[in-house]
Structure formats: structure tokens, C-alpha cells
Coordinates of C-alpha atoms and ligand atoms in Angstrom, one line a residue:
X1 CA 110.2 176.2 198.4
X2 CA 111.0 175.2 194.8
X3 CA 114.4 174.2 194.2
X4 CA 115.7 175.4 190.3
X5 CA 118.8 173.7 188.5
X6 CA 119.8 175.7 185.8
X7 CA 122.8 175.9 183.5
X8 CA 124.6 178.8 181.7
X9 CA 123.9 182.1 181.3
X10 CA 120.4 182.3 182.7
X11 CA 121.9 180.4 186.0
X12 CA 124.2 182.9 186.6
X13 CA 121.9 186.0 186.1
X14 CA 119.0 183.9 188.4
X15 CA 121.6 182.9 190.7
X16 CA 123.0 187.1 190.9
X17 CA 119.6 188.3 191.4
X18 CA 119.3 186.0 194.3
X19 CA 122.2 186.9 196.4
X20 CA 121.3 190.5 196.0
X21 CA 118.0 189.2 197.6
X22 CA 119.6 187.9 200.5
X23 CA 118.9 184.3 199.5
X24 CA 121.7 181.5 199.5
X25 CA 122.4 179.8 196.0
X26 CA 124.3 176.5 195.6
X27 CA 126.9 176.7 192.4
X28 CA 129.7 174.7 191.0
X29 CA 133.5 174.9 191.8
X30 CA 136.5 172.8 191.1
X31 CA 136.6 171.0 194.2
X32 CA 133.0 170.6 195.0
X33 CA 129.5 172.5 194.7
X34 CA 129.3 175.0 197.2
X35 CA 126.2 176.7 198.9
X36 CA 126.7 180.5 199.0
X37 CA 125.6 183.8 200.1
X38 CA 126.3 187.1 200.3
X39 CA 129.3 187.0 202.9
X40 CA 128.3 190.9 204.0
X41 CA 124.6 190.1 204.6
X42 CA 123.9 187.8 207.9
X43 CA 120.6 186.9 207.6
X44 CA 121.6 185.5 204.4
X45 CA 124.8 183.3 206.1
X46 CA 122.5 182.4 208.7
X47 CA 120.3 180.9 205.9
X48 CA 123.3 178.6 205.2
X49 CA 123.6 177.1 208.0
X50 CA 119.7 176.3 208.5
X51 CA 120.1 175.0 204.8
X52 CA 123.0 172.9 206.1
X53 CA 121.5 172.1 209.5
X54 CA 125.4 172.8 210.4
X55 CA 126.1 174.3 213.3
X56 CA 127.1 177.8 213.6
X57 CA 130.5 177.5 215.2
X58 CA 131.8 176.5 212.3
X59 CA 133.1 178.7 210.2
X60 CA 132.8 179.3 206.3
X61 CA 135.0 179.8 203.8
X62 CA 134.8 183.4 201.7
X63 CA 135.1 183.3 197.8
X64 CA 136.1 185.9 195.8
X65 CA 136.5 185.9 191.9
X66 CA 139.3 188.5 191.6
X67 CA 142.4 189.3 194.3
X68 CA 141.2 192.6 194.5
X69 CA 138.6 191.5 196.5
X70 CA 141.0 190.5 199.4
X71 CA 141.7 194.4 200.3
X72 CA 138.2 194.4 202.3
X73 CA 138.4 190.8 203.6
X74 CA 141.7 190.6 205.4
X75 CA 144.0 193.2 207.5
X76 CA 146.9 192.5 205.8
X77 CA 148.6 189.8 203.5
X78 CA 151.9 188.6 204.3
X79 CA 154.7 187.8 202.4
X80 CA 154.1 183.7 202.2
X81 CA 150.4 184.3 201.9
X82 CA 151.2 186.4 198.6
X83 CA 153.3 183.9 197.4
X84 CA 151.3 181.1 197.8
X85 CA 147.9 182.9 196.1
X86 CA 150.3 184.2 193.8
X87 CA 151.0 180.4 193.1
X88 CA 148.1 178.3 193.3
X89 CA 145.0 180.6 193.1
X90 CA 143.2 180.6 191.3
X91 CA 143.0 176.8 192.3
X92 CA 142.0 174.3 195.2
X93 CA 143.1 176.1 198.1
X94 CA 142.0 178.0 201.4
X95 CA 144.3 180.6 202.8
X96 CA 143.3 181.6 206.1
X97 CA 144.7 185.3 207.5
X98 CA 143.6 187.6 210.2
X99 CA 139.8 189.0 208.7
X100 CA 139.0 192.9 208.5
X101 CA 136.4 194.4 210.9
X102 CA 134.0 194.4 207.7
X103 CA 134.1 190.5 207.8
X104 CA 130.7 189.4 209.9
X105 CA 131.6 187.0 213.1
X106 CA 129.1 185.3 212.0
X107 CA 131.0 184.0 209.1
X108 CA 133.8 183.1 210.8
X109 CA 132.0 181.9 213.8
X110 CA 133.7 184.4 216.1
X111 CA 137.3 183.4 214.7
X112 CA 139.2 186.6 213.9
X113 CA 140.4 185.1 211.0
X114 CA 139.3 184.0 207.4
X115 CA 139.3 181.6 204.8
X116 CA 139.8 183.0 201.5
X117 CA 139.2 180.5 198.5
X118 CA 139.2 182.2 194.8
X119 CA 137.8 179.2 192.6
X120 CA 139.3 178.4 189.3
X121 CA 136.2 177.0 188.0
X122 CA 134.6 179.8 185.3
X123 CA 131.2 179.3 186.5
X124 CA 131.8 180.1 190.1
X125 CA 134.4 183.2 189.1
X126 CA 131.3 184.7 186.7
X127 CA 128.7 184.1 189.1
X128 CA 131.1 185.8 192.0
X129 CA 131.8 188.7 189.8
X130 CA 127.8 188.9 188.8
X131 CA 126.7 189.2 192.7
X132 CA 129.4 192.1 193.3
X133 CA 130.2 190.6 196.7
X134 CA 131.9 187.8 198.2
X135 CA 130.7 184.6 198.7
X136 CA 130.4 182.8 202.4
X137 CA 130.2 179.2 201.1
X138 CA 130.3 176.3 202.6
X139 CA 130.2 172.6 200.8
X140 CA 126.3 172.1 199.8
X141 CA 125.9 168.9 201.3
X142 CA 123.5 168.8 204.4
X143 CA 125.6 168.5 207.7
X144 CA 128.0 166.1 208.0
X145 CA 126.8 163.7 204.4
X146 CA 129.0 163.0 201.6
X147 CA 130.4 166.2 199.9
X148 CA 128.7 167.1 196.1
X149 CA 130.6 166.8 192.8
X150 CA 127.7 166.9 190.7
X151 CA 124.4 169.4 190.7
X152 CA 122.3 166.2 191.3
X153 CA 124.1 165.3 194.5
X154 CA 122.9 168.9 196.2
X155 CA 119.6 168.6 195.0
X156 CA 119.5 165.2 196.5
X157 CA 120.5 167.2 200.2
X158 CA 118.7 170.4 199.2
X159 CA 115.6 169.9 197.2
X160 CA 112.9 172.4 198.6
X161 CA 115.6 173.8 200.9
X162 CA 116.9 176.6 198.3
X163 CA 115.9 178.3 195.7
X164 CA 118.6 177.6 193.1
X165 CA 121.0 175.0 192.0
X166 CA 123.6 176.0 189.1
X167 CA 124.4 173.5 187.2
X168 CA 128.2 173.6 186.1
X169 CA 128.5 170.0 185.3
X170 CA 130.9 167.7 187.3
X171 CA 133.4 168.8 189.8
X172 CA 137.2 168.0 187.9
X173 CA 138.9 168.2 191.3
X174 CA 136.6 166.4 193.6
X175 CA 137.6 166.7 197.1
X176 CA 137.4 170.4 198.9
X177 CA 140.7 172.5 198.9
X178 CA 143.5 172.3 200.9
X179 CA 143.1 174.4 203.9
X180 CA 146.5 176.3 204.9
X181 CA 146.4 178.6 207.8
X182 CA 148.5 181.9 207.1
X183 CA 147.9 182.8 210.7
X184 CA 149.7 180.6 212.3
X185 CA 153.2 181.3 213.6
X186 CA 154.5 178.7 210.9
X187 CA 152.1 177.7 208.0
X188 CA 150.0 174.5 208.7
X189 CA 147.7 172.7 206.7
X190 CA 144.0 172.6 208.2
X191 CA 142.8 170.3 205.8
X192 CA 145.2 168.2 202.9
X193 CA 143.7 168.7 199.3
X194 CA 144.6 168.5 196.3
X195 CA 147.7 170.7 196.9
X196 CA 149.9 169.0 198.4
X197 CA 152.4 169.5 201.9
X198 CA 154.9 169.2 199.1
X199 CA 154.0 171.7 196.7
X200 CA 153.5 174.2 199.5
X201 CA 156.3 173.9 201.3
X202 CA 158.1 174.8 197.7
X203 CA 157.0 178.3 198.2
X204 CA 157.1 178.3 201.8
X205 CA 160.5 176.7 202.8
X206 CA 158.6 174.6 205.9
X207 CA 154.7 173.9 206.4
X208 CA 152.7 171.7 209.0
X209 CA 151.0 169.7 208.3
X210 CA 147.8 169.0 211.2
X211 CA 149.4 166.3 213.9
X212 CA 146.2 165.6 215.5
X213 CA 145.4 167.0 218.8
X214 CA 142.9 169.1 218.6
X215 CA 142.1 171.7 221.1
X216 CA 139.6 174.3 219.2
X217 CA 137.6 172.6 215.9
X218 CA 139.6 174.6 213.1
X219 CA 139.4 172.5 210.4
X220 CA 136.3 170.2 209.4
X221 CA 136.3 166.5 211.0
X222 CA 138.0 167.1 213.6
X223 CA 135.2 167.8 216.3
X224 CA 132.4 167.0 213.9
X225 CA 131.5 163.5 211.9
X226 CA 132.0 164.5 208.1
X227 CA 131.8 163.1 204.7
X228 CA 129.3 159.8 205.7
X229 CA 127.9 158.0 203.6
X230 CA 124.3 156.8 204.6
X231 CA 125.6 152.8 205.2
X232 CA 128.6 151.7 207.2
X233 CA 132.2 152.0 205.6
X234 CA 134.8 150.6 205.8
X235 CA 138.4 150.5 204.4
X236 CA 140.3 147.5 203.5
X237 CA 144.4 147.6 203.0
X238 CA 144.7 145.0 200.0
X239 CA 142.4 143.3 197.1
X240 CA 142.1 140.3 199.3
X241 CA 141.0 142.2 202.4
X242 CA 138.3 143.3 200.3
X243 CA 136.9 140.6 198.8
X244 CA 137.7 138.9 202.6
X245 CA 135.3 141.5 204.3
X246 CA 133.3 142.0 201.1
X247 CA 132.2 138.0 201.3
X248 CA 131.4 138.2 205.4
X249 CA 129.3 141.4 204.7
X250 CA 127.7 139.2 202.0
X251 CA 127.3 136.1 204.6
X252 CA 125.9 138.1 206.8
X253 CA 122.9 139.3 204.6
X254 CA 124.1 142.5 203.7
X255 CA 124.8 144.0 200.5
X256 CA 128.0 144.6 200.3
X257 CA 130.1 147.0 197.1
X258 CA 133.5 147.4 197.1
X259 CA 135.1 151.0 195.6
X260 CA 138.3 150.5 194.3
X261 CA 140.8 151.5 191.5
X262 CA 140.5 149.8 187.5
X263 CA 143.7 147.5 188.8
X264 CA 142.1 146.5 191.8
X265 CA 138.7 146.0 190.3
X266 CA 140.2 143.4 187.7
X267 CA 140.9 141.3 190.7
X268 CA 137.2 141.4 192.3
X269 CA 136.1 138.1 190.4
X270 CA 132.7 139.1 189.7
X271 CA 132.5 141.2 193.1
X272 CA 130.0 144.1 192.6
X273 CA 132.3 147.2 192.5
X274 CA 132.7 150.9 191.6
X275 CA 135.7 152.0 189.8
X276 CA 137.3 155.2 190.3
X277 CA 139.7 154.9 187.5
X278 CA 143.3 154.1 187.0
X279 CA 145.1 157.3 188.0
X280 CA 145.5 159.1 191.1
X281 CA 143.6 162.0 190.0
X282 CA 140.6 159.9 188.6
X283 CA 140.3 158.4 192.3
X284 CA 140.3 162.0 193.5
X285 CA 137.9 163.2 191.0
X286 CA 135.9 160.0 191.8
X287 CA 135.8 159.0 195.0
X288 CA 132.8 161.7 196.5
X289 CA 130.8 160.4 193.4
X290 CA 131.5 156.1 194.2
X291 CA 130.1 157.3 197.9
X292 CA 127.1 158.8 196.8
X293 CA 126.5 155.3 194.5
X294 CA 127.9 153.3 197.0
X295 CA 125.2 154.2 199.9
X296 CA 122.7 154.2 197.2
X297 CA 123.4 150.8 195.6
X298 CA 124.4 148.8 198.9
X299 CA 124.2 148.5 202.7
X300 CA 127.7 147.5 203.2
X301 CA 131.1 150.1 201.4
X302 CA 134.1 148.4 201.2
X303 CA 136.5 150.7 200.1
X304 CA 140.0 150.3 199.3
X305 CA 143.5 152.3 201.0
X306 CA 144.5 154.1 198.2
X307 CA 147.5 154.9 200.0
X308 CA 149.3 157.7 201.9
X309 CA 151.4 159.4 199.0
X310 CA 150.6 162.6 197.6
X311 CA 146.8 163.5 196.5
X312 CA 146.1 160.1 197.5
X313 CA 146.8 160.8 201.5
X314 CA 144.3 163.6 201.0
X315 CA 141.5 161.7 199.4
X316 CA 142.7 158.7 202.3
X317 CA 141.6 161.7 204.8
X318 CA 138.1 161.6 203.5
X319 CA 137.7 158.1 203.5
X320 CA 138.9 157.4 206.7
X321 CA 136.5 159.7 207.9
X322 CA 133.5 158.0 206.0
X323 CA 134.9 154.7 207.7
X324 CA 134.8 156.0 211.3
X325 CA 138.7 155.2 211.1
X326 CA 137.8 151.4 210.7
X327 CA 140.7 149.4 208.6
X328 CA 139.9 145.8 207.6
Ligands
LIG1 O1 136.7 173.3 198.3 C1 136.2 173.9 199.3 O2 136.8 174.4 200.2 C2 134.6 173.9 199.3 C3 134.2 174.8 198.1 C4 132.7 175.0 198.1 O3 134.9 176.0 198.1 N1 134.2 174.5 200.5 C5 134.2 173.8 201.7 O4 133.6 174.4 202.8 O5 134.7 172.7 201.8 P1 133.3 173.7 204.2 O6 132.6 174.7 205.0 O7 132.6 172.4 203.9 O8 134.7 173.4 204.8 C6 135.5 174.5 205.1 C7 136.1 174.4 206.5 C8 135.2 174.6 207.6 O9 134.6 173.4 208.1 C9 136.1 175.2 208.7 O10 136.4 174.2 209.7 C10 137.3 175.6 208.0 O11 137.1 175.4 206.6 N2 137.5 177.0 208.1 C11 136.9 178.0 207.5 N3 137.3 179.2 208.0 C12 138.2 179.0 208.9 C13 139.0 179.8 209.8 N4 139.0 181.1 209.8 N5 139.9 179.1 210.6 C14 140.0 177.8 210.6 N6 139.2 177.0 209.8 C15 138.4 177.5 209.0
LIG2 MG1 131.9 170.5 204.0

């Protein structure tokens, strides 16, 4: 199959006639690129998943472009589910709530509940609103690599896999929302993002956030290896850590980069390096994209602990997993 990338108008209307065809189409979001299809049609979900190579008892999240979509999706929304949509959505968030009879299992892999994400990104709303349906999407990496902030990193996984890429530029968020579940007896958070415990709990009064035994896979990582990059990781918890592991990888023969913040970088003394930026948000926006290089340019990621505060812990949450937990 011959994979398209296309941008603007004539993406949108390609990418619209293809999900009334029952075929999956990859498009851009805030967070990252996602790979979507009709979320009413299951031979087209099921093409996600082969697309993917994911496996199927994992579920996917549903996009819509407009809240009036949610009156077919879920059974009812509660009181601190409306709040928080009413607060942060459009925007980098999941809310999952109990999922209407309408809602194909195999969307939400037998769960009898639903993610619901509406994108704040004008490409993905348009291209939502084009198809007249929501959108099952998933992140359009293949199965368990790095997530994609940029149309070339989904072509990279998906070339010849599906039929169209839209191209919406960058992703400004960079890491995939914040998963919340609504369903739960007290709020929890599935999956950290770029919305914070904090932020939530200021509409909420008292969220969890996940406290890691896990029983049933609900949110991604936690039964399956996620966000990898192609060359083993690691994380180091100071400047001289990294250059200390950064000069055995070196020793060793391998080819070592470390990823780190413009401060940090400075004190790399000629190190090779990729730098996120100076601000907590650039190292958000960043880090998927300093993988992808990483694994491409080396044999050995050294990355630094950005910390546990804020937007930070979240982004820490993918990197540990890239490092197989492994602190230097
Ligand atoms: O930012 C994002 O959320 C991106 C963009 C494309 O929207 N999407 C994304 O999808 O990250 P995915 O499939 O890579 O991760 C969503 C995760 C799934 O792995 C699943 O574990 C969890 O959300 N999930 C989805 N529906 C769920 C449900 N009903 N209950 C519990 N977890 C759910
Ligand atoms: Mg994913």
C-alpha cells in the first residue's frame, strides 16, 4: 500500500473520504499523531490494531471534535466529569466514563467503559468534524516504539502500512494526555500528562493518582513495554552521572548521546548531546523527538532525571519507561 502525507485542505478532504471507506488515517493532535478510524465501524478498528501490531486487549481512546458528540458515546456524564471537560477540553486529556451500548467492545477491548479525548489541535477537530463520526485512535507509533510528534516519525512506523498521513506539523504538547478515569469510585489518573494531579484535583477537591499495583492493564505501560527507543536507555540523576556513564558507554565501544536540558548541556564538555530546551514545557514538547534522534544517532541514550515536579513527573513517566526503570 502507498502511504500519502499531505497537508491542509486536501489532507483533510483525502483523509474524510477514507474513514467513510473504512480505512484508518493517521493525523496530528496536540499531544501526539494519532492513528484513527471510524470508532462505529470494526473492521476499520481492527485495522488499527494490525497497523499497530498492538494487541487487541487494549483499548483505544475515542475522539470527538464537538461535546455533542458525547450523547452517543457514554451513558451518562457526571457531575466532576462535566466539570473537568468543561475545564480542560478541548485540551490534553482522557476522561474515561461508563460507554453506551453503541460503543463497539472492540474499541474498548471489552471494558464497559471509554476514553473520550476532544483534541484542541485545529487539524484533528476539522478532520473529526469532516468524517461525521468519532474517531477510535490510538498513538500512531507501531507497538510499543517511541510515540510520534512529527508526521515523519509515523511514516517512519507506518510507511506502506496506511494509506494516509496528515501532516499538521509538530506536536506543541508532546507527550499523550493525561488519562483520568471518571469511573472510578474516586477520580484517579491512568496516565500523568500534561495536566497535572494538581490542576485536577482543583476542580475535583481529591484525585489519585495511579500507586502501582496493577491487577487489570488500564492504562498503557503497565502490562506492556511502551515508548522504547530502538537502543538501550538509560537515565542518569545529575550532569556528572551523565558524563560518568556517558564515558563507560564510550569505553566500551558504544556510541553513547546524552539528552538533556540547555543548562545541563552547557556542562557536557564537548559530549555529543541533544537539547530539549531550557523550560519545562520545551523538555515536554521535546523529549519524544530527542528519542527518535537519539536511537537514530547512537547505540547508547543517556538521558537526564528531569525531575518529579509538575509536567516534568509526567514526561519522567515516559522516560523511565524507555529506560526499563534503569537509574545511573
Ligand atoms: O494523547 C493521546 O491520548 C493520544 C492521542 C492520539 O490522542 N492517544 C494515545 O492513545 O495515547 P494510546 O492508545 O496510545 O493510549 C491510550 C491508552 C491505552 O493504552 C489504554 O490503556 C488507555 O488509554 N485506555 C483507553 N481506554 C481506556 C478505558 N476505557 N479504560 C482504561 N484505560 C483506557
Ligand atoms: Mg501509545
Amino acid at each position: 500500500m502507498q502511504t500519502l502525507v499531505l497537508k491542509g485542505e486536501e489532507a483533510i478532504e483525502k483523509g474524510a473520504e477514507l474513514i467513510a471507506q473504512g480505512e484508518v488515517v493517521a493525523f496530528p493532535t496536540e499531544t501526539v499523531y494519532g492513528l484513527g478510524a471510524d470508532a462505529f465501524n470494526e473492521d476499520a478498528v481492527k485495522k488499527i490494531f494490525a497497523a499497530k501490531g498492538r494487541p487487541s486487549d487494549n483499548p483505544l481512546i475515542v475522539h470527538i471534535a464537538d461535546k455533542s458528540a458525547l450523547e452517543g458515546l457514554v451513558e451518562e456524564v457526571s457531575e466532576g466529569a462535566k466539570a473537568v471537560m468543561d475545564r480542560f477540553m478541548p485540551g490534553p486529556i482522557t476522561v474515561i466514563m461508563k460507554k453506551s451500548a453503541k460503543v463497539p467492545l472492540s474499541v474498548t477491548a471489552g471494558l464497559d467503559t471509554v476514553g473520550i479525548r476532544m483534541p484542541s489541535h485545529n487539524v484533528a477537530r476539522e478532520f473529526i468534524r469532516r468524517a461525521g463520526t468519532p474517531i477510535a485512535a490510538p498513538s500512531a507509533n507501531r507497538s510499543t516504539h517511541i510515540s510520534p510528534t512529527g508526521a515523519a516519525h509515523v511514516y517512519e512506523d507506518m510507511d506502506g502500512r496506511i494509506p494516509l498521513i496528515i501532516d499538521g506539523e509538530d506536536c506543541e504538547v508532546g507527550i499523550e494526555s493525561t488519562i483520568l478515569d471518571m469511573s472510578a469510585e474516586v477520580p484517579t489518573i491512568l496516565r500523568p500528562g500534561a495536566i497535572t494531579a494538581e490542576m485536577l484535583a482543583e476542580v475535583l477537591g481529591a484525585v489519585k493518582t495511579f500507586s502501582g499495583k496493577v491487577v487489570v492493564a488500564k492504562a498503557p505501560g503497565m502490562k506492556y513495554k511502551h515508548y522504547a527507543p530502538l537502543c538501550e536507555t538509560v537515565v542518569a540523576k545529575d550532569a556528572s552521572s551523565a558524563k560518568k556513564a556517558y564515558d563507560e558507554a564510550l569505553a566500551e565501544g558504544l556510541k553513547p548521546v546524552i539528552i538533556a536540558k540547555s543548562q545541563t548541556c552547557a556542562l557536557l564538555e564537548g559530549r555529543t548531546h541533544i537539547d530539549v530546551g531550557p523550560t519545562d514545557k520545551d523538555i515536554c514538547r521535546n523529549i519524544y523527538a530527542a528519542l527518535h534522534r537519539g536511537e537514530k544517532i547512537a547505540g547508547f541514550i543517556v538521558c537526564e532525571h528531569f525531575g518529579d515536579e509538575g509536567i516534568c513527573g509526567s514526561v519522567m513517566n515516559r522516560v523511565m519507561k524507555s529506560a526499563g526503570g534503569k537509574i545511573v
